[in-house]
Structures are given as C-alpha cells and as structure tokens.
Coordinates of C-alpha atoms and ligand atoms in Angstrom, one line a residue:
X1 CA 0.1 -0.1 0.1
X2 CA 1.0 3.7 -0.4
X3 CA 0.9 4.7 3.2
X4 CA 1.9 8.2 4.6
X5 CA 2.5 8.8 8.3
X6 CA 1.9 12.3 9.4
X7 CA 3.6 12.8 12.7
X8 CA 6.7 10.5 12.5
X9 CA 7.7 10.6 16.3
X10 CA 7.8 7.3 18.4
X11 CA 4.4 5.7 17.1
X12 CA 4.6 7.1 13.6
X13 CA 8.2 6.0 13.0
X14 CA 7.5 2.6 14.4
X15 CA 4.3 2.1 12.3
X16 CA 5.8 3.6 9.2
X17 CA 9.3 1.9 9.6
X18 CA 7.6 -1.5 10.0
X19 CA 5.4 -1.1 7.0
X20 CA 8.4 0.2 4.9
X21 CA 10.5 -2.9 5.9
X22 CA 7.7 -5.2 4.6
X23 CA 7.8 -3.4 1.2
X24 CA 5.1 -0.9 1.3
X25 CA 5.6 2.5 -0.1
X26 CA 5.8 4.6 3.1
X27 CA 6.5 8.4 3.4
X28 CA 7.1 9.8 6.8
X29 CA 6.1 13.5 7.4
X30 CA 7.5 15.3 10.5
X31 CA 8.7 18.8 11.6
X32 CA 11.5 17.6 13.9
X33 CA 14.7 18.7 11.9
X34 CA 17.2 16.6 13.9
X35 CA 14.9 13.5 13.3
X36 CA 14.5 14.0 9.6
X37 CA 18.2 14.7 9.1
X38 CA 19.3 11.5 11.1
X39 CA 16.6 9.2 9.1
X40 CA 17.6 10.8 5.9
X41 CA 21.4 10.3 6.5
X42 CA 21.5 7.1 8.4
X43 CA 18.1 5.4 8.1
X44 CA 15.7 4.8 10.8
X45 CA 16.9 2.6 13.7
X46 CA 13.9 0.3 14.8
X47 CA 14.3 -1.7 18.1
X48 CA 11.5 -4.1 18.6
X49 CA 10.7 -7.1 20.8
X50 CA 10.4 -9.4 17.9
X51 CA 13.2 -8.5 15.7
X52 CA 15.6 -6.6 17.9
X53 CA 17.7 -3.7 16.4
X54 CA 18.2 -2.9 12.7
X55 CA 18.1 0.0 10.4
X56 CA 15.1 0.6 8.0
X57 CA 15.5 3.0 4.9
X58 CA 12.2 5.0 4.7
X59 CA 11.7 8.4 3.0
X60 CA 11.0 11.3 5.5
X61 CA 10.4 15.0 4.8
X62 CA 8.5 18.0 6.0
X63 CA 4.6 17.9 5.5
X64 CA 4.6 20.7 3.0
X65 CA 7.3 18.7 0.7
X66 CA 5.2 15.6 0.8
X67 CA 5.6 13.8 -2.6
X68 CA 3.5 10.6 -2.1
X69 CA -0.2 10.5 -3.0
X70 CA -1.2 7.9 -0.5
X71 CA -4.1 5.5 -0.3
X72 CA -3.9 5.8 3.5
X73 CA -2.6 8.5 5.8
X74 CA -2.0 7.6 9.5
X75 CA -2.1 10.6 11.8
X76 CA 0.3 10.3 14.7
X77 CA 1.1 13.7 15.9
X78 CA 0.2 14.6 19.3
X79 CA -3.4 15.6 19.4
X80 CA -2.5 19.4 19.9
X81 CA -0.6 19.4 16.6
X82 CA -3.4 17.7 14.5
X83 CA -4.8 20.9 12.6
X84 CA -1.4 22.5 11.9
X85 CA 0.0 19.2 10.5
X86 CA -3.0 18.4 8.4
X87 CA -3.1 22.0 7.1
X88 CA 0.5 21.8 6.0
X89 CA 0.1 18.3 4.6
X90 CA -3.1 19.3 2.5
X91 CA -1.1 18.6 -0.8
X92 CA -0.8 14.9 0.1
X93 CA -4.4 14.4 0.8
X94 CA -6.3 12.9 -2.4
X95 CA -10.0 13.0 -2.6
X96 CA -10.0 9.3 -1.9
X97 CA -7.2 9.1 0.7
X98 CA -8.2 7.3 3.8
X99 CA -7.3 9.1 7.0
X100 CA -6.7 7.0 10.2
X101 CA -6.2 8.5 13.7
X102 CA -4.9 6.3 16.4
X103 CA -4.0 9.4 18.7
X104 CA -5.1 9.1 22.3
X105 CA -8.0 11.3 23.5
X106 CA -11.4 12.3 22.3
X107 CA -12.6 14.5 19.5
X108 CA -9.9 13.4 16.9
X109 CA -12.5 12.6 14.1
X110 CA -14.1 16.1 14.6
X111 CA -10.6 17.7 14.0
X112 CA -9.9 15.7 10.9
X113 CA -13.4 16.5 9.3
X114 CA -12.1 20.1 8.8
X115 CA -9.6 18.6 6.2
X116 CA -11.0 15.3 5.2
X117 CA -14.6 14.1 3.8
X118 CA -16.5 12.3 6.7
X119 CA -16.7 9.1 4.6
X120 CA -12.8 8.9 4.3
X121 CA -12.1 9.3 8.2
X122 CA -11.2 6.1 10.4
X123 CA -10.7 6.2 14.1
X124 CA -9.1 3.8 16.4
X125 CA -7.0 3.0 19.7
X126 CA -3.8 1.2 20.2
X127 CA -2.0 -0.2 23.2
X128 CA 1.1 -0.6 21.1
X129 CA 4.0 1.2 23.1
X130 CA 6.9 3.2 21.6
X131 CA 9.4 5.5 22.6
X132 CA 11.8 7.9 20.8
X133 CA 15.2 6.9 22.1
X134 CA 17.0 9.8 20.3
X135 CA 16.3 11.2 16.8
X136 CA 16.3 8.6 14.3
X137 CA 15.9 5.8 16.9
X138 CA 12.6 4.3 18.0
X139 CA 12.1 1.6 20.6
X140 CA 9.0 -0.6 21.1
X141 CA 9.1 -3.3 23.7
X142 CA 5.9 -5.0 24.9
X143 CA 2.8 -6.4 23.2
X144 CA -0.3 -4.4 22.0
X145 CA -2.9 -4.2 19.5
X146 CA -4.9 -1.8 17.3
X147 CA -8.7 -1.5 17.0
X148 CA -10.1 0.7 14.3
X149 CA -13.3 1.5 12.4
X150 CA -14.6 4.0 10.0
X151 CA -15.8 7.0 12.0
X152 CA -19.2 7.0 10.3
X153 CA -19.5 3.2 11.1
X154 CA -19.7 2.1 7.2
X155 CA -17.8 -0.8 5.8
X156 CA -14.4 0.1 4.1
X157 CA -12.4 -2.3 2.0
X158 CA -9.4 -0.2 2.2
X159 CA -9.6 0.0 6.0
X160 CA -9.7 -3.8 6.0
X161 CA -6.6 -4.0 3.8
X162 CA -4.7 -1.5 6.0
X163 CA -5.7 -3.6 9.1
X164 CA -4.3 -6.7 7.3
X165 CA -1.0 -4.8 6.2
X166 CA -0.5 -3.8 9.9
X167 CA -1.2 -7.2 11.1
X168 CA 1.2 -8.7 8.7
X169 CA 4.0 -6.5 10.2
X170 CA 3.1 -7.6 13.7
X171 CA 0.9 -4.8 14.7
X172 CA -2.2 -6.8 15.4
X173 CA -5.0 -4.9 14.0
X174 CA -8.7 -5.5 13.8
X175 CA -11.6 -3.6 12.4
X176 CA -14.2 -3.5 15.2
X177 CA -17.4 -1.5 15.6
X178 CA -17.1 -1.0 19.2
X179 CA -13.9 1.2 18.9
X180 CA -15.8 4.2 20.5
X181 CA -16.1 2.5 23.8
X182 CA -12.5 1.4 23.6
X183 CA -11.4 5.0 23.0
X184 CA -13.4 6.2 26.0
X185 CA -12.0 3.4 28.2
X186 CA -8.4 4.4 27.1
X187 CA -9.2 8.0 27.9
X188 CA -10.4 7.0 31.4
X189 CA -7.3 5.2 31.8
X190 CA -5.1 8.3 30.7
X191 CA -7.2 10.8 32.8
X192 CA -6.6 8.8 35.7
X193 CA -2.8 8.1 35.5
X194 CA -1.4 10.5 33.2
X195 CA -2.6 13.6 35.1
X196 CA -1.8 12.3 38.6
X197 CA 1.7 11.3 37.5
X198 CA 2.1 14.6 35.7
X199 CA 0.9 16.8 38.5
X200 CA 2.7 15.0 41.4
X201 CA 5.9 14.6 39.1
X202 CA 5.9 10.8 40.0
X203 CA 5.9 7.4 38.4
X204 CA 2.9 5.0 38.1
X205 CA 4.3 2.8 40.9
X206 CA 4.5 5.6 43.1
X207 CA 0.7 6.4 42.7
X208 CA 0.2 2.6 43.2
X209 CA 2.1 2.6 46.6
X210 CA -0.1 5.5 47.9
X211 CA -3.4 4.3 49.0
X212 CA -4.9 7.7 48.7
X213 CA -3.6 8.4 45.3
X214 CA -4.7 5.0 44.0
X215 CA -8.2 5.8 45.3
X216 CA -8.0 9.2 43.4
X217 CA -7.0 7.5 40.2
X218 CA -10.0 5.1 40.4
X219 CA -12.3 7.9 41.3
X220 CA -11.1 9.8 38.0
X221 CA -11.6 6.7 35.9
X222 CA -15.0 6.2 37.5
X223 CA -16.1 9.8 36.6
X224 CA -14.9 9.5 33.0
X225 CA -16.6 6.1 32.6
X226 CA -20.0 7.6 34.0
X227 CA -19.7 10.4 31.6
X228 CA -19.1 7.7 28.7
X229 CA -22.0 5.7 29.8
X230 CA -24.3 8.8 29.8
X231 CA -23.1 9.5 26.4
X232 CA -24.4 6.2 25.1
X233 CA -21.2 4.0 25.3
X234 CA -21.3 0.4 26.6
X235 CA -18.4 0.5 29.0
X236 CA -16.5 -2.5 30.7
X237 CA -16.3 -0.9 34.0
X238 CA -14.6 -3.9 35.8
X239 CA -12.1 -4.3 33.0
X240 CA -10.9 -0.6 33.2
X241 CA -10.5 -0.7 37.0
X242 CA -8.6 -4.1 36.6
X243 CA -6.5 -2.5 33.8
X244 CA -5.7 0.5 36.0
X245 CA -4.7 -1.7 39.1
X246 CA -2.5 -3.7 36.8
X247 CA -0.7 -0.7 35.7
X248 CA -0.3 0.5 39.3
X249 CA 1.0 -2.8 40.5
X250 CA 3.2 -3.7 37.4
X251 CA 4.3 -0.6 35.4
X252 CA 6.3 0.7 38.4
X253 CA 9.0 2.8 36.7
X254 CA 6.7 4.0 33.9
X255 CA 6.5 7.8 33.5
X256 CA 3.3 8.5 31.4
X257 CA 3.7 10.6 28.4
X258 CA 2.0 13.8 30.2
X259 CA 4.6 13.7 32.7
X260 CA 7.5 13.4 30.1
X261 CA 5.9 16.2 28.3
X262 CA 5.9 18.5 31.3
X263 CA 9.5 17.4 32.2
X264 CA 10.5 18.4 28.9
X265 CA 8.8 21.9 29.0
X266 CA 6.3 20.9 26.2
X267 CA 2.4 21.3 26.1
X268 CA 0.5 18.1 26.9
X269 CA -2.5 16.2 25.5
X270 CA -4.7 17.5 28.4
X271 CA -7.3 19.2 26.3
X272 CA -7.9 15.9 24.1
X273 CA -8.3 13.9 27.4
X274 CA -9.7 15.8 30.4
X275 CA -10.8 18.9 28.5
X276 CA -12.8 16.8 25.9
X277 CA -14.4 14.7 28.8
X278 CA -15.6 17.8 30.7
X279 CA -17.1 19.3 27.5
X280 CA -19.2 16.3 27.2
X281 CA -19.7 16.2 30.9
X282 CA -21.1 19.8 30.9
X283 CA -23.2 19.1 27.8
X284 CA -24.7 16.2 29.8
X285 CA -24.9 17.9 33.1
X286 CA -22.8 15.3 34.8
X287 CA -20.3 16.3 37.7
X288 CA -17.0 15.3 37.3
X289 CA -15.0 17.1 40.1
X290 CA -11.9 15.1 40.2
X291 CA -11.4 15.2 36.4
X292 CA -11.9 19.0 36.5
X293 CA -9.5 19.7 39.5
X294 CA -6.7 17.6 37.6
X295 CA -7.4 19.4 34.4
X296 CA -6.8 22.7 36.2
X297 CA -3.6 21.5 37.9
X298 CA -2.1 20.0 34.7
X299 CA -2.8 23.3 32.9
X300 CA -1.2 25.1 35.7
X301 CA 2.0 23.0 35.5
X302 CA 2.0 23.4 31.8
X303 CA 2.1 27.4 32.2
X304 CA 4.8 26.9 34.8
X305 CA 7.1 24.8 32.9
X306 CA 6.5 26.9 29.7
X307 CA 7.4 30.0 31.6
X308 CA 10.4 28.5 33.6
Ligands
NAD401 P1 5.7 11.9 19.6 O1 5.8 13.1 20.3 O2 6.8 11.0 19.8 O3 5.5 12.0 18.2 C1 4.7 13.1 17.6 C2 5.4 13.6 16.4 O4 4.7 14.7 15.6 C3 6.7 14.2 16.7 O5 7.8 13.6 15.9 C4 6.5 15.8 16.2 O6 7.9 16.3 15.8 C5 5.6 15.5 15.2 N1 4.9 16.8 14.8 C6 4.5 17.8 15.8 N2 3.9 18.9 15.0 C7 3.9 18.4 13.7 C8 3.4 19.0 12.6 N3 2.8 20.2 12.4 N4 3.4 18.3 11.3 C9 4.0 17.1 11.4 N5 4.6 16.5 12.3 C10 4.5 17.2 13.5 O7 4.3 11.2 20.0 P2 3.9 9.8 20.2 O8 4.4 9.1 21.5 O9 4.3 9.1 19.0 O10 2.4 9.8 20.1 C11 1.7 10.1 19.1 C12 0.2 10.1 19.3 O11 -0.2 8.6 19.6 C13 -0.4 10.7 20.6 O12 -1.8 11.1 20.6 C14 -0.2 9.6 21.7 O13 -1.1 9.9 22.9 C15 -0.7 8.4 21.1 N6 -0.1 7.2 21.6 C16 1.2 7.0 22.0 C17 1.7 6.0 22.5 C18 3.1 5.7 22.8 O14 3.4 4.5 23.4 N7 4.0 6.5 22.5 C19 0.8 4.8 22.6 C20 -0.5 4.9 22.1 C21 -1.1 6.1 21.7

C-alpha cells in the first residue's frame, strides 16, 4: 500500500518503519529537523521485541514537501498539533485518501473533518507502546494491538486492507465496530494516571504505593466512565478498573507521556483527554469534580514549565 504517516515520532516512525520494512511505499512526514536529518542520512533505527535492532530505509520529509499520493494516511502527531499538521500536509491528501487517527483522547475525528470528507475518516485506539530514544531511533518493547473503524460506521475495504497490512508486520489490527467505547476506556485510563503522575511528578508505581493516590486514580476513571455511559457507550467498568490496578502494580517505573511532556517543558494532551471529557460532562450536566481539578492542575503546571 502507499501509506503516508503524518507525525513520525515514536508511534509514527514505528508504524511507518515496520510497513516500509515489509515493502510498502511509506513516506514519513514530520517537523523535527534533527529526526528528519538522521533518518535521511543514516536510516531509521527500529528496536522491537520481535526483531531486535536494525536500520530501515524510509523516506522522510516535512509535511509541506510531501511527494507521495497515499491510499492511506495515518495521523500520529500529538493531538494538539493535528490541525497544523493537516494544514501543511493538504497537498498529500487525495479525494479518496483514507485518513486514520490512532491518537489518544477524544474529538480526533472532529478535528479531521475540517480537512477530510467524513466517509474517508477512520478512528481507532492502540495499546502498542513506543518511545523515541533519540532522533532517528525508536524503541518498542511490549505487546499491544490496534482496533479501528470508519468514523461513520460504514464498511471500508481499504480499512480492512490496512488492518491486514498492519497485522502482517506484527501490529495486530482489527476492524471493530465497538471502537468508540474502547477509545473512552483508554481516555479514562489516561485521565486517571497521566494527570496524577504529571501533577505529582511521579511514576505509576509511586501512585500505586499511595492508598490515597490509588483511590483518586480510580475515582477519576469512574467519573470519566460515568460520562461515557451517559453519552451512550457500553463500558466494561470492571475491565478498566482492573487494567488500572494492573498498571499500578506492574508498570512501576513508567513515566506517562504527560509527565514526560511536562518534564521536557512541552504542552500536553490534556485538552484532548480531560478537556474533552469535561465538555461532554457539561453538555450532559454530569459532575466530574476530580477530572476537573486535575485538568486545572495540569494546565497550571503546563504554564509553569513553559515560563520556567
Ligand atoms: P511523539 O511526540 O513521539 O510524536 C509526535 C510527532 O509529531 C513528533 O515527531 C513531532 O515532531 C511531530 N509533529 C509535531 N507537529 C507536527 C506538525 N505540524 N506536522 C508534522 N509532524 C508534527 O508522540 P507519540 O508518542 O508518537 O504519540 C503520538 C500519538 O499517539 C499521541 O496522541 C499519543 O497519545 C498516542 N499514543 C502514543 C503511544 C506511545 O506509546 N507512544 C501509545 C498509544 C497512543
């Protein structure tokens, strides 16, 4: 397939690199000059659980210099960069390009609809992990999967072909009509752990070791899931709380991306996580006081690290 990846950081480089390695026509688009220069000069170093460390040759350029006309575009910027990235990559989008977002948070399809016809938008959620070790070098250790569907719920042969291509490279992908509930469930998890770790400047294990912080994380998840249910989603409440406990008990040294962003002085994805939940909660007149408090505190820290 001809696949363009917009936002070739940790996740985008992993997905694009694995597809390129298998012979698909991949173009990576990013704005990180150091990453672009390293991948152009030396190739992309991929380090994965299954295949270890190797170098993959894959074209990379800035979005406004895109040359491929893709069948599929996978969007993997952080949520706060979606509009700017798509604006610059407009030239790459054909009338029939399928655009898939696997970004965290809510409201991603709505942002895409400013640039892409509704019947070309696919949404999804992934538990595949990835980290950028340094420019040109991506690391992914641990299992994960991808669930996706057309945002409008219709059947798409091309989405099925993309799911198969991803599965063939070890990124187990399924087309699943219950993705919206899965997206909400991941948002509940992220709203609970990312924010508490971000504000407290601590690891997931630190939260797990504090009875009060563990209880707070569960209260936030419960609030978010109550909003999801009121919005019409069928939620696996027991499953989300069990996943949260598993992370608190096992991912002890993990620093969630929101904490990593704050430590690096970067803005976070708070608006696509707590911000979106609170917009739905207000529309449905459902109280979400813990989610609201953490939203305010993360935004406070964002301002402090930006001005530091
Ligand atoms: P990342 O910061 O590593 O990558 C984002 C990339 O987007 C960066 O390379 C950045 O330079 C690029 N970018 C920023 N502005 C751009 C623009 N205007 N045009 C083109 N590129 C631009 O982030 P990531 O960890 O790869 O996460 C991407 C998304 O996937 C996020 O929504 C995240 O929440 C989600 N996610 C991440 C993981 C993970 O393990 N890393 C897992 C599941 C979901």
